[in-house]
mmCIF file of C-alpha atoms in Angstrom:
data_model
loop_
_atom_site.group_PDB
_atom_site.id
_atom_site.type_symbol
_atom_site.label_atom_id
_atom_site.label_comp_id
_atom_site.label_asym_id
_atom_site.label_seq_id
_atom_site.Cartn_x
_atom_site.Cartn_y
_atom_site.Cartn_z
ATOM 1 C CA MET W 1 7.896 1.800 -10.640
ATOM 2 C CA ARG W 2 9.418 3.200 -7.452
ATOM 3 C CA ILE W 3 7.442 2.623 -4.259
ATOM 4 C CA LEU W 4 7.570 5.658 -1.962
ATOM 5 C CA VAL W 5 5.256 4.623 0.891
ATOM 6 C CA GLN W 6 3.742 1.217 1.636
ATOM 7 C CA ASN W 7 0.917 0.110 3.952
ATOM 8 C CA LYS W 8 2.125 -3.232 5.334
ATOM 9 C CA LYS W 9 -0.633 -3.316 7.934
ATOM 10 C CA ALA W 10 -3.276 -3.552 5.194
ATOM 11 C CA TYR W 11 -1.937 -6.949 4.077
ATOM 12 C CA HIS W 12 -2.169 -8.187 7.664
ATOM 13 C CA ASP W 13 -5.650 -6.838 8.443
ATOM 14 C CA PHE W 14 -7.405 -7.449 5.117
ATOM 15 C CA THR W 15 -7.808 -10.071 2.426
ATOM 16 C CA ILE W 16 -7.106 -8.308 -0.866
ATOM 17 C CA ILE W 17 -9.756 -9.030 -3.515
ATOM 18 C CA LYS W 18 -8.662 -6.764 -6.375
ATOM 19 C CA ASP W 19 -6.337 -3.786 -6.702
ATOM 20 C CA TYR W 20 -6.634 -0.610 -8.770
ATOM 21 C CA GLU W 21 -4.453 2.341 -9.724
ATOM 22 C CA ALA W 22 -5.492 5.934 -9.059
ATOM 23 C CA GLY W 23 -3.858 9.311 -9.473
ATOM 24 C CA VAL W 24 -3.379 11.566 -6.446
ATOM 25 C CA VAL W 25 -3.988 15.327 -6.219
ATOM 26 C CA LEU W 26 -1.292 16.960 -4.078
ATOM 27 C CA LYS W 27 -0.550 20.516 -2.946
ATOM 28 C CA GLY W 28 2.754 22.368 -2.926
ATOM 29 C CA SER W 29 5.781 20.458 -1.757
ATOM 30 C CA GLU W 30 4.018 17.213 -0.780
ATOM 31 C CA ILE W 31 5.590 15.290 -3.656
ATOM 32 C CA LYS W 32 9.059 16.310 -2.429
ATOM 33 C CA SER W 33 8.172 15.059 1.039
ATOM 34 C CA LEU W 34 7.007 11.740 -0.366
ATOM 35 C CA ARG W 35 10.187 11.351 -2.401
ATOM 36 C CA MET W 36 12.146 11.864 0.822
ATOM 37 C CA GLY W 37 10.092 9.027 2.388
ATOM 38 C CA ARG W 38 8.133 11.220 4.777
ATOM 39 C CA GLY W 39 4.679 9.710 4.311
ATOM 40 C CA ASN W 40 2.633 7.316 6.420
ATOM 41 C CA LEU W 41 -0.300 5.176 5.258
ATOM 42 C CA LYS W 42 -0.809 3.109 8.418
ATOM 43 C CA ASP W 43 -4.262 4.441 9.376
ATOM 44 C CA SER W 44 -5.361 5.578 5.929
ATOM 45 C CA PHE W 45 -8.437 4.482 4.007
ATOM 46 C CA VAL W 46 -10.461 5.475 0.947
ATOM 47 C CA ARG W 47 -14.027 6.816 0.964
ATOM 48 C CA ILE W 48 -16.384 7.595 -1.876
ATOM 49 C CA ILE W 49 -17.934 11.013 -1.200
ATOM 50 C CA LYS W 50 -20.410 12.447 -3.730
ATOM 51 C CA GLY W 51 -19.144 10.164 -6.475
ATOM 52 C CA GLU W 52 -15.461 11.007 -5.943
ATOM 53 C CA LEU W 53 -12.676 9.050 -4.244
ATOM 54 C CA PHE W 54 -10.849 10.606 -1.296
ATOM 55 C CA LEU W 55 -7.795 9.357 0.581
ATOM 56 C CA LEU W 56 -8.343 9.991 4.294
ATOM 57 C CA GLY W 57 -5.927 9.580 7.188
ATOM 58 C CA CYS W 58 -2.772 9.719 5.057
ATOM 59 C CA HIS W 59 -0.012 11.671 6.782
ATOM 60 C CA ILE W 60 2.542 13.519 4.642
ATOM 61 C CA SER W 61 5.082 15.408 6.761
ATOM 62 C CA LEU W 62 6.329 18.863 5.867
ATOM 63 C CA LEU W 63 9.882 19.500 4.737
ATOM 64 C CA ASN W 64 11.792 22.204 6.564
ATOM 65 C CA THR W 65 13.522 23.232 3.303
ATOM 66 C CA THR W 66 10.286 24.404 1.667
ATOM 67 C CA ASN W 67 8.512 27.746 1.913
ATOM 68 C CA PRO W 68 7.392 28.267 5.537
ATOM 69 C CA HIS W 69 4.479 30.529 4.555
ATOM 70 C CA PHE W 70 2.653 27.811 2.635
ATOM 71 C CA ARG W 71 1.975 24.957 5.041
ATOM 72 C CA PRO W 72 -0.676 22.529 3.812
ATOM 73 C CA ASP W 73 -2.443 20.348 6.370
ATOM 74 C CA GLU W 74 -0.473 17.126 6.903
ATOM 75 C CA LYS W 75 -3.586 14.937 7.301
ATOM 76 C CA ALA W 76 -5.848 16.700 4.813
ATOM 77 C CA PRO W 77 -8.127 14.548 2.633
ATOM 78 C CA ARG W 78 -6.584 14.056 -0.801
ATOM 79 C CA LYS W 79 -8.613 13.483 -3.941
ATOM 80 C CA LEU W 80 -7.942 10.331 -5.966
ATOM 81 C CA LEU W 81 -8.436 10.339 -9.725
ATOM 82 C CA MET W 82 -10.135 7.394 -11.447
ATOM 83 C CA HIS W 83 -12.566 6.872 -14.306
ATOM 84 C CA ARG W 84 -16.262 7.272 -13.491
ATOM 85 C CA LYS W 85 -17.085 3.656 -14.463
ATOM 86 C CA GLU W 86 -14.433 2.290 -12.105
ATOM 87 C CA ILE W 87 -15.676 4.476 -9.241
ATOM 88 C CA ASP W 88 -19.266 3.324 -9.824
ATOM 89 C CA LYS W 89 -18.115 -0.313 -9.853
ATOM 90 C CA LEU W 90 -16.243 0.210 -6.569
ATOM 91 C CA LEU W 91 -19.245 1.963 -5.026
ATOM 92 C CA GLY W 92 -21.475 -0.990 -5.926
ATOM 93 C CA SER W 93 -19.179 -3.582 -4.405
ATOM 94 C CA VAL W 94 -18.529 -1.517 -1.263
ATOM 95 C CA SER W 95 -22.205 -0.840 -0.609
ATOM 96 C CA THR W 96 -23.658 -4.280 -1.438
ATOM 97 C CA ASP W 97 -20.912 -6.828 -0.718
ATOM 98 C CA GLY W 98 -19.507 -5.205 2.427
ATOM 99 C CA TYR W 99 -15.988 -4.686 1.083
ATOM 100 C CA THR W 100 -13.609 -1.926 2.140
ATOM 101 C CA LEU W 101 -11.291 0.302 0.114
ATOM 102 C CA VAL W 102 -7.741 0.481 1.482
ATOM 103 C CA VAL W 103 -4.552 2.071 0.193
ATOM 104 C CA LEU W 104 -1.698 -0.373 -0.329
ATOM 105 C CA SER W 105 1.038 1.983 -1.535
ATOM 106 C CA LEU W 106 1.994 5.288 -3.103
ATOM 107 C CA TYR W 107 4.485 5.013 -5.961
ATOM 108 C CA LEU W 108 5.925 6.797 -8.973
ATOM 109 C CA ASN W 109 5.025 5.252 -12.316
ATOM 110 C CA SER W 110 7.240 5.127 -15.429
ATOM 111 C CA LYS W 111 6.247 8.702 -16.353
ATOM 112 C CA ASN W 112 7.251 9.912 -12.867
ATOM 113 C CA ARG W 113 3.653 10.584 -11.803
ATOM 114 C CA LEU W 114 2.467 9.777 -8.292
ATOM 115 C CA LYS W 115 -0.066 6.945 -8.208
ATOM 116 C CA ALA W 116 -1.929 5.236 -5.392
ATOM 117 C CA LYS W 117 -2.486 1.493 -5.412
ATOM 118 C CA ILE W 118 -5.884 1.008 -3.796
ATOM 119 C CA ALA W 119 -7.529 -2.328 -3.153
ATOM 120 C CA LEU W 120 -10.975 -3.733 -2.690
ATOM 121 C CA ALA W 121 -10.559 -5.746 0.501
ATOM 122 C CA LYS W 122 -12.446 -7.782 3.070
ATOM 123 C CA GLY W 123 -11.491 -7.607 6.752
ATOM 124 C CA LYS W 124 -9.860 -10.630 8.379
ATOM 125 C CA ASN W 125 -10.996 -12.162 11.641
ATOM 126 C CA LEU W 126 -8.514 -12.816 14.453
ATOM 127 C CA HIS W 127 -8.254 -16.532 13.674
ATOM 128 C CA ASP W 128 -7.585 -15.727 9.995
ATOM 129 C CA LYS W 129 -4.701 -13.465 11.014
ATOM 130 C CA ARG W 130 -3.235 -16.166 13.244
ATOM 131 C CA GLU W 131 -3.575 -18.724 10.469
ATOM 132 C CA ALA W 132 -1.799 -16.425 8.007
ATOM 133 C CA LEU W 133 1.075 -15.916 10.460
ATOM 134 C CA LYS W 134 1.416 -19.682 11.005
ATOM 135 C CA GLU W 135 1.459 -20.295 7.253
ATOM 136 C CA LYS W 136 4.090 -17.591 6.742
ATOM 137 C CA GLN W 137 6.271 -19.083 9.490
ATOM 138 C CA ALA W 138 5.933 -22.602 8.023
ATOM 139 C CA ASN W 139 6.984 -21.341 4.575
ATOM 140 C CA MET W 140 10.024 -19.601 6.056
ATOM 141 C CA ASP W 141 11.033 -22.755 7.953
ATOM 142 C CA ALA W 142 10.677 -24.875 4.809
ATOM 143 C CA LYS W 143 12.845 -22.484 2.770
ATOM 144 C CA ARG W 144 15.486 -22.434 5.494
ATOM 145 C CA ALA W 145 15.552 -26.237 5.703
ATOM 146 C CA LEU W 146 15.802 -26.549 1.919
ATOM 147 C CA ALA W 147 18.709 -24.088 1.823
ATOM 148 C CA GLU W 148 20.575 -26.045 4.528
ATOM 149 C CA PHE W 149 19.925 -29.320 2.678
ATOM 150 C CA LYS W 150 21.349 -27.909 -0.555
ATOM 151 C CA LYS W 151 24.395 -26.605 1.311
ATOM 152 C CA SER W 152 25.114 -29.970 2.917
ATOM 153 C CA ARG W 153 24.920 -31.854 -0.416
ATOM 154 C CA ILE W 154 27.693 -29.849 -2.100
ATOM 155 C CA PRO W 155 31.026 -31.707 -1.685
ATOM 156 C CA ARG W 156 33.617 -29.513 0.002
ATOM 157 C CA ASN W 157 36.723 -30.935 -1.730
ATOM 158 C CA SER W 158 35.399 -31.018 -5.276
ATOM 159 C CA LYS W 159 37.410 -29.467 -8.123
ATOM 160 C CA PHE W 160 34.453 -27.895 -9.955
#
C-alpha cells in the first residue's frame, strides 16, 4: 500500500469511529497527477447523493505534460465505489446518529488500483482538540525522557 495523499486535518478535527475502503472513478490523467503527489484532501468530504457516494472538495492538479485539450475540472465531484449494503449502512448512521463521512487518504493498493480510505467520524469540540494536543505532547515528552534515560545507563568505557 502506497499512500499518495493524506488528510491530516481530519484526524485533528474528528474522532474516527470506523474506516472503510472505496474505489475512486477518475478521468484522464488524474491518476498520473496523484502519483506525482499533486492532490489535496484538506477541505474534502463525502456525501451520499441518490444512493451513491461522491467525494467533494478534493483538488487534483493538472500536469503540464498531459494533453492540453482535455482538461478535467480540478475540483469536480468524484464518484466512490462501494457495495450497496455498505452504502446503506453508512447512510443510516449518518442520518440517525449524526456522524460525518470524511476522507482520510488516497492510496494505491497491492493491485495498483487507486482506493480512498473514508471514515465514519464524529466532530470534536474545541476542548477535545486541546486535550488531544496535550496528550500528544505528554507522550512525546515521555518518549524523549525514556530515550535519554536509556542513553545515560549505557557505560561509555565498556568492552561489549
